[in-house]
GROMACS .gro file of C-alpha atoms in nm:
model
  281
    1UNK     CA    1   1.351  -0.774  -0.734
    2UNK     CA    2   1.559  -0.473  -0.828
    3UNK     CA    3   1.510  -0.162  -0.614
    4UNK     CA    4   1.257   0.070  -0.778
    5UNK     CA    5   1.074   0.388  -0.696
    6UNK     CA    6   0.723   0.346  -0.565
    7UNK     CA    7   0.552   0.577  -0.812
    8UNK     CA    8   0.350   0.483  -1.117
    9UNK     CA    9   0.504   0.201  -1.313
   10UNK     CA   10   0.756   0.089  -1.054
   11UNK     CA   11   0.745  -0.229  -0.849
   12UNK     CA   12   0.830  -0.160  -0.488
   13UNK     CA   13   1.131  -0.336  -0.346
   14UNK     CA   14   1.147  -0.495   0.000
   15UNK     CA   15   1.271  -0.258   0.268
   16UNK     CA   16   1.449  -0.307   0.597
   17UNK     CA   17   1.226  -0.383   0.892
   18UNK     CA   18   1.195  -0.160   1.195
   19UNK     CA   19   1.275  -0.314   1.533
   20UNK     CA   20   0.916  -0.250   1.643
   21UNK     CA   21   0.753  -0.310   1.307
   22UNK     CA   22   0.374  -0.335   1.265
   23UNK     CA   23   0.416  -0.688   1.126
   24UNK     CA   24   0.567  -0.810   1.454
   25UNK     CA   25   0.346  -0.597   1.680
   26UNK     CA   26   0.136  -0.888   1.807
   27UNK     CA   27   0.457  -1.022   1.961
   28UNK     CA   28   0.618  -0.708   2.106
   29UNK     CA   29   0.289  -0.570   2.238
   30UNK     CA   30   0.238  -0.893   2.435
   31UNK     CA   31   0.600  -0.982   2.519
   32UNK     CA   32   0.780  -0.648   2.535
   33UNK     CA   33   1.142  -0.771   2.588
   34UNK     CA   34   1.125  -1.010   2.292
   35UNK     CA   35   1.212  -0.749   2.029
   36UNK     CA   36   1.552  -0.660   2.174
   37UNK     CA   37   1.638  -1.022   2.252
   38UNK     CA   38   1.550  -1.122   1.896
   39UNK     CA   39   1.757  -0.832   1.765
   40UNK     CA   40   2.064  -0.948   1.959
   41UNK     CA   41   2.031  -1.305   1.836
   42UNK     CA   42   1.977  -1.197   1.475
   43UNK     CA   43   2.276  -0.965   1.495
   44UNK     CA   44   2.492  -1.248   1.624
   45UNK     CA   45   2.372  -1.539   1.413
   46UNK     CA   46   2.204  -1.373   1.115
   47UNK     CA   47   1.869  -1.470   0.967
   48UNK     CA   48   1.740  -1.662   0.668
   49UNK     CA   49   1.456  -1.586   0.433
   50UNK     CA   50   1.222  -1.884   0.415
   51UNK     CA   51   1.073  -2.010   0.087
   52UNK     CA   52   0.735  -1.893   0.217
   53UNK     CA   53   0.867  -1.539   0.268
   54UNK     CA   54   1.019  -1.536  -0.080
   55UNK     CA   55   0.692  -1.658  -0.228
   56UNK     CA   56   0.504  -1.389  -0.036
   57UNK     CA   57   0.736  -1.117  -0.166
   58UNK     CA   58   0.681  -1.234  -0.522
   59UNK     CA   59   0.304  -1.251  -0.476
   60UNK     CA   60   0.294  -0.899  -0.332
   61UNK     CA   61   0.491  -0.763  -0.627
   62UNK     CA   62   0.259  -0.937  -0.874
   63UNK     CA   63  -0.052  -0.817  -0.689
   64UNK     CA   64   0.079  -0.460  -0.695
   65UNK     CA   65   0.137  -0.444  -1.071
   66UNK     CA   66  -0.201  -0.606  -1.141
   67UNK     CA   67  -0.374  -0.332  -0.944
   68UNK     CA   68  -0.165  -0.066  -1.121
   69UNK     CA   69  -0.266  -0.205  -1.460
   70UNK     CA   70  -0.633  -0.225  -1.359
   71UNK     CA   71  -0.621   0.132  -1.228
   72UNK     CA   72  -0.477   0.257  -1.559
   73UNK     CA   73  -0.767   0.100  -1.748
   74UNK     CA   74  -1.035   0.215  -1.502
   75UNK     CA   75  -0.896   0.568  -1.505
   76UNK     CA   76  -0.935   0.589  -1.883
   77UNK     CA   77  -0.570   0.682  -1.922
   78UNK     CA   78  -0.431   0.687  -2.275
   79UNK     CA   79  -0.079   0.657  -2.411
   80UNK     CA   80  -0.091   1.010  -2.554
   81UNK     CA   81  -0.195   1.166  -2.222
   82UNK     CA   82   0.058   0.959  -2.029
   83UNK     CA   83   0.339   1.055  -2.268
   84UNK     CA   84   0.275   1.424  -2.202
   85UNK     CA   85   0.319   1.384  -1.826
   86UNK     CA   86   0.634   1.508  -1.659
   87UNK     CA   87   0.860   1.254  -1.491
   88UNK     CA   88   0.731   1.366  -1.151
   89UNK     CA   89   0.370   1.322  -1.261
   90UNK     CA   90   0.442   0.974  -1.393
   91UNK     CA   91   0.611   0.876  -1.067
   92UNK     CA   92   0.308   0.997  -0.873
   93UNK     CA   93   0.057   0.824  -1.100
   94UNK     CA   94  -0.073   0.492  -0.971
   95UNK     CA   95  -0.140   0.320  -1.303
   96UNK     CA   96   0.077   0.146  -1.561
   97UNK     CA   97  -0.005   0.047  -1.918
   98UNK     CA   98  -0.002  -0.308  -2.054
   99UNK     CA   99   0.350  -0.279  -2.196
  100UNK     CA  100   0.495  -0.169  -1.862
  101UNK     CA  101   0.298  -0.440  -1.687
  102UNK     CA  102   0.438  -0.710  -1.917
  103UNK     CA  103   0.793  -0.583  -1.862
  104UNK     CA  104   0.759  -0.582  -1.483
  105UNK     CA  105   0.585  -0.919  -1.481
  106UNK     CA  106   0.865  -1.078  -1.684
  107UNK     CA  107   1.109  -0.976  -1.409
  108UNK     CA  108   0.919  -1.196  -1.163
  109UNK     CA  109   0.984  -1.519  -1.353
  110UNK     CA  110   0.742  -1.810  -1.358
  111UNK     CA  111   0.413  -1.753  -1.178
  112UNK     CA  112   0.240  -2.058  -1.022
  113UNK     CA  113  -0.127  -2.092  -1.110
  114UNK     CA  114  -0.245  -2.056  -0.749
  115UNK     CA  115  -0.051  -1.729  -0.715
  116UNK     CA  116  -0.207  -1.612  -1.043
  117UNK     CA  117  -0.558  -1.678  -0.914
  118UNK     CA  118  -0.489  -1.532  -0.569
  119UNK     CA  119  -0.349  -1.205  -0.701
  120UNK     CA  120  -0.635  -1.177  -0.953
  121UNK     CA  121  -0.881  -1.208  -0.665
  122UNK     CA  122  -0.694  -0.947  -0.461
  123UNK     CA  123  -0.691  -0.705  -0.754
  124UNK     CA  124  -1.065  -0.754  -0.808
  125UNK     CA  125  -1.147  -0.674  -0.443
  126UNK     CA  126  -0.920  -0.367  -0.433
  127UNK     CA  127  -1.063  -0.222  -0.754
  128UNK     CA  128  -1.420  -0.294  -0.644
  129UNK     CA  129  -1.357  -0.107  -0.320
  130UNK     CA  130  -1.185   0.182  -0.495
  131UNK     CA  131  -1.450   0.228  -0.765
  132UNK     CA  132  -1.730   0.203  -0.510
  133UNK     CA  133  -1.563   0.469  -0.294
  134UNK     CA  134  -1.500   0.689  -0.598
  135UNK     CA  135  -1.867   0.670  -0.696
  136UNK     CA  136  -1.952   0.813  -0.354
  137UNK     CA  137  -1.671   1.069  -0.354
  138UNK     CA  138  -1.496   1.160  -0.682
  139UNK     CA  139  -1.192   1.291  -0.492
  140UNK     CA  140  -1.107   0.939  -0.369
  141UNK     CA  141  -0.745   0.836  -0.424
  142UNK     CA  142  -0.594   0.488  -0.456
  143UNK     CA  143  -0.233   0.464  -0.335
  144UNK     CA  144  -0.011   0.156  -0.332
  145UNK     CA  145   0.289   0.058  -0.120
  146UNK     CA  146   0.268   0.357   0.108
  147UNK     CA  147   0.546   0.393   0.364
  148UNK     CA  148   0.382   0.476   0.696
  149UNK     CA  149   0.566   0.600   1.004
  150UNK     CA  150   0.452   0.557   1.363
  151UNK     CA  151   0.702   0.776   1.547
  152UNK     CA  152   0.422   0.953   1.737
  153UNK     CA  153   0.346   0.630   1.923
  154UNK     CA  154   0.620   0.374   1.855
  155UNK     CA  155   0.993   0.468   1.851
  156UNK     CA  156   1.146   0.454   1.503
  157UNK     CA  157   0.866   0.236   1.374
  158UNK     CA  158   0.752   0.223   1.014
  159UNK     CA  159   0.588  -0.014   0.773
  160UNK     CA  160   0.452  -0.038   0.421
  161UNK     CA  161   0.081  -0.066   0.356
  162UNK     CA  162  -0.011  -0.261   0.044
  163UNK     CA  163  -0.297  -0.030  -0.043
  164UNK     CA  164  -0.457   0.288   0.090
  165UNK     CA  165  -0.790   0.428  -0.029
  166UNK     CA  166  -0.850   0.778   0.106
  167UNK     CA  167  -1.110   1.053   0.079
  168UNK     CA  168  -1.293   1.291   0.312
  169UNK     CA  169  -1.549   1.015   0.364
  170UNK     CA  170  -1.328   0.724   0.466
  171UNK     CA  171  -0.973   0.605   0.506
  172UNK     CA  172  -0.914   0.237   0.426
  173UNK     CA  173  -0.589   0.042   0.456
  174UNK     CA  174  -0.575  -0.295   0.283
  175UNK     CA  175  -0.327  -0.574   0.350
  176UNK     CA  176  -0.268  -0.872   0.121
  177UNK     CA  177  -0.194  -1.202   0.294
  178UNK     CA  178  -0.057  -1.477   0.073
  179UNK     CA  179  -0.061  -1.750   0.338
  180UNK     CA  180  -0.268  -2.063   0.311
  181UNK     CA  181  -0.215  -2.225   0.650
  182UNK     CA  182  -0.310  -1.962   0.908
  183UNK     CA  183  -0.626  -1.752   0.871
  184UNK     CA  184  -0.566  -1.387   0.959
  185UNK     CA  185  -0.857  -1.174   1.077
  186UNK     CA  186  -0.872  -0.795   1.072
  187UNK     CA  187  -1.077  -0.763   1.393
  188UNK     CA  188  -0.849  -0.640   1.671
  189UNK     CA  189  -0.543  -0.703   1.454
  190UNK     CA  190  -0.259  -0.482   1.588
  191UNK     CA  191  -0.064  -0.483   1.261
  192UNK     CA  192  -0.360  -0.344   1.069
  193UNK     CA  193  -0.443  -0.095   1.342
  194UNK     CA  194  -0.087   0.034   1.335
  195UNK     CA  195  -0.107   0.069   0.957
  196UNK     CA  196  -0.429   0.260   1.016
  197UNK     CA  197  -0.252   0.489   1.263
  198UNK     CA  198   0.032   0.548   1.019
  199UNK     CA  199  -0.219   0.637   0.749
  200UNK     CA  200  -0.397   0.877   0.985
  201UNK     CA  201  -0.062   1.043   1.058
  202UNK     CA  202   0.014   1.071   0.685
  203UNK     CA  203  -0.325   1.178   0.549
  204UNK     CA  204  -0.511   1.313   0.851
  205UNK     CA  205  -0.414   1.674   0.783
  206UNK     CA  206  -0.532   1.651   0.422
  207UNK     CA  207  -0.863   1.469   0.462
  208UNK     CA  208  -1.148   1.486   0.714
  209UNK     CA  209  -1.239   1.116   0.716
  210UNK     CA  210  -1.432   1.031   1.036
  211UNK     CA  211  -1.346   0.661   1.042
  212UNK     CA  212  -1.075   0.414   0.943
  213UNK     CA  213  -1.146   0.078   0.783
  214UNK     CA  214  -0.878  -0.190   0.804
  215UNK     CA  215  -0.909  -0.481   0.561
  216UNK     CA  216  -0.723  -0.809   0.517
  217UNK     CA  217  -0.755  -0.993   0.187
  218UNK     CA  218  -0.639  -1.355   0.204
  219UNK     CA  219  -0.744  -1.496  -0.135
  220UNK     CA  220  -0.605  -1.847  -0.096
  221UNK     CA  221  -0.847  -1.894   0.193
  222UNK     CA  222  -1.120  -1.698   0.014
  223UNK     CA  223  -1.126  -1.457   0.306
  224UNK     CA  224  -1.190  -1.083   0.323
  225UNK     CA  225  -1.217  -0.948   0.677
  226UNK     CA  226  -1.268  -0.591   0.794
  227UNK     CA  227  -1.266  -0.377   1.105
  228UNK     CA  228  -1.388  -0.017   1.108
  229UNK     CA  229  -1.310   0.221   1.394
  230UNK     CA  230  -1.390   0.584   1.449
  231UNK     CA  231  -1.080   0.792   1.393
  232UNK     CA  232  -1.076   0.901   1.757
  233UNK     CA  233  -1.126   0.544   1.881
  234UNK     CA  234  -0.819   0.433   1.688
  235UNK     CA  235  -0.614   0.718   1.835
  236UNK     CA  236  -0.742   0.629   2.185
  237UNK     CA  237  -0.627   0.269   2.131
  238UNK     CA  238  -0.282   0.395   2.041
  239UNK     CA  239  -0.261   0.596   2.362
  240UNK     CA  240  -0.403   0.332   2.594
  241UNK     CA  241  -0.262   0.011   2.446
  242UNK     CA  242   0.042   0.097   2.237
  243UNK     CA  243   0.245   0.392   2.363
  244UNK     CA  244   0.359   0.256   2.701
  245UNK     CA  245   0.422  -0.098   2.575
  246UNK     CA  246   0.619   0.037   2.280
  247UNK     CA  247   0.847   0.227   2.519
  248UNK     CA  248   0.906  -0.090   2.721
  249UNK     CA  249   0.976  -0.288   2.404
  250UNK     CA  250   1.217  -0.024   2.277
  251UNK     CA  251   1.411  -0.040   2.605
  252UNK     CA  252   1.396  -0.421   2.611
  253UNK     CA  253   1.229  -0.443   2.950
  254UNK     CA  254   0.916  -0.606   3.088
  255UNK     CA  255   0.806  -0.966   3.137
  256UNK     CA  256   0.856  -1.246   2.887
  257UNK     CA  257   0.513  -1.384   2.803
  258UNK     CA  258   0.494  -1.709   2.602
  259UNK     CA  259   0.204  -1.779   2.370
  260UNK     CA  260   0.098  -1.816   2.008
  261UNK     CA  261   0.300  -1.505   1.920
  262UNK     CA  262   0.622  -1.706   1.982
  263UNK     CA  263   0.572  -1.887   1.649
  264UNK     CA  264   0.797  -1.653   1.447
  265UNK     CA  265   1.008  -1.513   1.731
  266UNK     CA  266   1.385  -1.533   1.662
  267UNK     CA  267   1.442  -1.598   2.034
  268UNK     CA  268   1.194  -1.881   2.084
  269UNK     CA  269   1.465  -2.150   2.105
  270UNK     CA  270   1.646  -1.980   2.395
  271UNK     CA  271   1.353  -1.822   2.583
  272UNK     CA  272   1.346  -1.946   2.942
  273UNK     CA  273   0.984  -1.830   2.988
  274UNK     CA  274   0.880  -2.048   2.696
  275UNK     CA  275   1.071  -2.343   2.839
  276UNK     CA  276   0.905  -2.296   3.178
  277UNK     CA  277   0.562  -2.283   3.013
  278UNK     CA  278   0.634  -2.604   2.819
  279UNK     CA  279   0.751  -2.785   3.133
  280UNK     CA  280   0.416  -2.717   3.299
  281UNK     CA  281   0.270  -2.976   3.064
   0.00000   0.00000   0.00000
């Protein structure tokens, strides 16, 4: 995908990952030295993008433009109104018309039928949530591919949330999972909680939402899971569970702890703690 601006009518491009990214937080929160060890190995030997990762990137891009098109229609936007917008207003606008959608979709190439159905399902859930929230509070905003920073708790950490729905009533962050093999649940999920924290940092001064809902949509497993925390409870979790461990992970110190989180660790093949755990069998 060609690099594009995030605003209305632009497909977001993949960005570089932070060392302590939300997507790898389950690993570095449990095994704090793993992030630096993985960084050294990746720096030395490089890394490859798997076919599954490439498929996920494509599915995310397709899901994004489907929501943008659906938003345009639901918002009652017209070509004449859109044409009178300034460039800045267009960039800030979430929706795209059918012509722009077709152009962006053609850049993605062939779309498998299961990806078509999965992204349709994701779009339906997102729009249902947005329209329901907007009925309760007309000031509700739908924002896609929001870059969220976590510097207040995690050094130089950032990530991109697929979707944010925000109003004075509620903040919701939504994550699309394209995987078919491993079910992912929102309850206690550190990646989603960190996205929630990043959204609180970004929108907390503008809105008075009392709680944060974190949602994972995994259409290929027909799964929608949610966790809702009081805003203060989420901030307390960041202080009690994240801040100290993030400092250890940033410095590359602490104990190596093997477990399920090793699955995607770049250092799993050379980790002595993992070897020792395997030899216990």
